[in-house]
C-alpha positions as MATLAB code, in Angstrom:
seq = 'MVSKREKRLQRQQLRLDEQQQKSIKVRNILLSEKEPKQAELVKTSKKELYVAPHIERQQLEEQAKAVLTPILKTSRFSNKVTWCISKADRLDHWSWGESRAWNTTEWNSEIEPKFIDFSKLTWKEIDSFSSDTGHKMHHGHELTDLHEEAQERWLLELDLDEFSDNIFRFRLGNTQRAWGYVLQAHFFLVWYERKHIIYTVD';
ca = [
       0.000    0.000    0.000;
       1.314    3.434   -1.024;
       1.567    5.950    1.771;
       0.362    9.560    1.533;
       3.931   10.770    1.608;
       4.892    8.612   -1.384;
       1.835    9.821   -3.320;
       2.798   13.423   -2.601;
       6.348   12.810   -3.829;
       5.024   11.189   -6.996;
       2.793   14.195   -7.719;
       5.721   16.563   -7.183;
       7.874   14.514   -9.552;
       5.135   14.572  -12.202;
       4.873   18.359  -11.943;
       8.653   18.663  -12.271;
       8.617   16.423  -15.336;
       5.830   18.473  -16.917;
       7.692   21.720  -16.267;
      10.853   20.275  -17.759;
       8.972   19.196  -20.886;
       7.462   22.669  -21.224;
      10.900   24.248  -20.865;
      12.278   22.038  -23.628;
       9.381   22.950  -25.944;
       9.810   26.666  -25.277;
      13.567   26.398  -25.890;
      13.017   24.595  -29.203;
      10.512   27.211  -30.333;
      12.898   30.029  -29.509;
      15.742   28.325  -31.369;
      13.607   27.702  -34.443;
      12.611   31.374  -34.481;
      16.210   32.541  -34.206;
      17.563   30.488  -37.126;
      15.769   32.397  -39.912;
      16.859   35.679  -38.372;
      20.481   34.535  -38.390;
      20.156   33.461  -42.004;
      18.751   36.866  -42.889;
      21.685   38.541  -41.181;
      24.101   36.431  -43.192;
      22.324   37.313  -46.424;
      22.370   40.984  -45.522;
      26.083   40.902  -44.752;
      26.759   39.162  -48.073;
      24.862   41.857  -49.933;
      26.895   44.523  -48.209;
      30.139   42.799  -49.272;
      29.028   42.129  -52.863;
      31.519   43.180  -55.545;
      30.488   43.609  -59.169;
      32.032   40.956  -61.491;
      33.937   43.468  -63.651;
      35.467   45.103  -60.565;
      36.404   41.711  -59.133;
      38.129   40.766  -62.424;
      40.009   44.050  -62.424;
      41.173   43.486  -58.843;
      42.374   39.971  -59.681;
      44.263   41.218  -62.750;
      45.975   43.923  -60.702;
      46.954   41.371  -58.050;
      48.361   39.047  -60.719;
      50.402   41.868  -62.254;
      51.747   42.841  -58.855;
      52.967   39.282  -58.266;
      54.204   38.345  -61.746;
      55.764   41.552  -63.034;
      58.772   41.684  -60.701;
      59.437   37.966  -61.257;
      59.263   38.143  -65.054;
      61.542   41.175  -65.205;
      64.202   39.489  -63.088;
      66.844   37.443  -64.906;
      67.265   33.904  -63.631;
      71.062   34.242  -63.722;
      71.239   35.821  -60.277;
      69.156   33.011  -58.762;
      70.296   29.611  -57.603;
      69.228   26.558  -59.546;
      66.154   24.740  -58.310;
      64.905   21.566  -59.930;
      62.383   18.753  -59.794;
      61.346   15.553  -61.576;
      57.594   16.217  -61.530;
      57.502   16.331  -65.363;
      59.900   13.448  -65.952;
      59.003   11.183  -68.868;
      60.026    7.678  -67.801;
      57.674    5.543  -69.856;
      58.813    2.929  -72.368;
      61.922    3.081  -74.565;
      63.319    5.213  -77.359;
      63.382    3.659  -80.824;
      67.148    3.126  -80.447;
      66.481    0.822  -77.490;
      67.340    3.122  -74.592;
      64.973    3.139  -71.622;
      63.564    6.522  -70.679;
      63.456    5.477  -67.031;
      66.570    5.731  -64.931;
      67.414    2.964  -62.500;
      68.247    3.308  -58.812;
      71.990    3.196  -59.392;
      71.820    5.944  -62.029;
      69.703    8.102  -59.750;
      71.911    7.621  -56.684;
      75.289    7.902  -58.389;
      74.715   10.148  -61.398;
      71.540   12.230  -61.433;
      70.756   13.289  -57.878;
      74.355   14.073  -56.791;
      74.910   16.268  -59.858;
      71.726   18.223  -59.316;
      72.458   18.656  -55.631;
      75.720   20.270  -56.742;
      73.940   22.369  -59.378;
      71.479   23.655  -56.778;
      74.369   25.212  -54.862;
      75.178   27.380  -57.887;
      73.520   30.327  -59.586;
      72.407   30.118  -63.194;
      75.204   32.541  -64.057;
      77.733   30.079  -62.654;
      76.069   27.227  -64.556;
      76.334   29.275  -67.742;
      80.066   29.799  -67.217;
      81.010   26.091  -67.342;
      82.737   25.037  -70.552;
      84.347   21.868  -71.884;
      87.972   21.404  -72.942;
      86.964   22.365  -76.470;
      85.420   25.628  -75.282;
      81.774   24.602  -75.696;
      79.273   25.379  -72.958;
      78.568   22.306  -70.884;
      75.043   23.326  -69.904;
      72.905   25.350  -72.288;
      69.587   25.917  -73.982;
      68.401   24.325  -77.221;
      65.897   24.871  -79.969;
      63.273   22.158  -80.218;
      64.295   21.600  -83.842;
      67.818   20.687  -82.647;
      66.464   17.518  -81.067;
      66.043   14.075  -82.579;
      62.807   13.899  -84.576;
      61.359   11.303  -82.215;
      62.105   13.545  -79.227;
      60.442   16.496  -80.971;
      57.289   14.503  -81.640;
      57.160   13.178  -78.111;
      57.723   16.653  -76.635;
      54.848   18.116  -78.641;
      52.355   15.280  -79.006;
      52.830   12.868  -76.112;
      53.954   15.260  -73.374;
      52.115   18.362  -74.634;
      55.018   20.662  -73.725;
      54.721   23.002  -76.699;
      54.364   26.078  -74.467;
      57.850   25.362  -73.067;
      59.548   24.758  -76.428;
      61.426   28.058  -76.166;
      62.787   27.124  -72.731;
      64.456   23.784  -73.459;
      67.653   23.307  -71.486;
      70.216   20.534  -71.258;
      72.649   19.688  -68.466;
      75.754   17.643  -69.172;
      76.083   14.983  -66.468;
      78.961   12.971  -67.921;
      80.729   12.034  -71.121;
      77.527   11.085  -72.954;
      74.951   11.406  -70.172;
      72.539   14.324  -70.465;
      69.573   15.698  -68.535;
      66.951   17.343  -70.731;
      64.088   19.540  -69.638;
      62.912   23.119  -69.557;
      63.511   26.160  -67.382;
      60.670   28.206  -65.936;
      61.882   31.309  -64.102;
      64.879   29.788  -62.274;
      63.461   26.281  -61.927;
      64.540   23.323  -64.059;
      61.957   20.633  -64.818;
      63.781   17.424  -65.684;
      62.034   15.605  -68.537;
      64.560   13.075  -69.909;
      67.737   11.445  -68.699;
      69.780    9.931  -71.510;
      72.930    7.865  -71.525;
      73.925    7.678  -75.197;
      73.846   11.314  -76.346;
      71.360   10.630  -79.148;
      68.570   13.124  -78.376;
      71.027   15.709  -79.704;
      73.949   14.022  -81.414;
      76.076   17.009  -82.462;
      77.592   18.845  -79.508;
];
């Protein structure tokens, strides 16, 4: 049998539960009313910050000029050599049987050490190196200087036509060469060759 005291406590608990439920409902209603107002504020702030498309384009063009102009007007010769292999073409073989991919030994003993040394030098210093016969060891090339197969691959397979005026070749050894292109002061290595066939006359 339930005592009067227990019944009283039960009634009090029920009232507390009802009040809590009402509080939750009121809170939810208030939150749901606030959300649209916040959205409206966001929309209003966006309208205040709106920039006309033609003005935005003009601002972007001015920013681009501010960044690019000083770089383009600066000769690379005062800068140190930087390089990467992100554009390296290492697929398949040349028609004369030479693999376009270098192996681990070639990378560790020939390619990487040479370019680590090059990166300690400026482009002016690179330009000053010459062979015993007086020819520059590292220099630019015209695309038409290259083997016909290399020209076709450069243009059609690798789609590097826009860099055809920036072709550069490093001499790594007696017949070993590193071919690529220079953008600003950065050399993108494209081909490593062992037999000096991409450009036979040196």
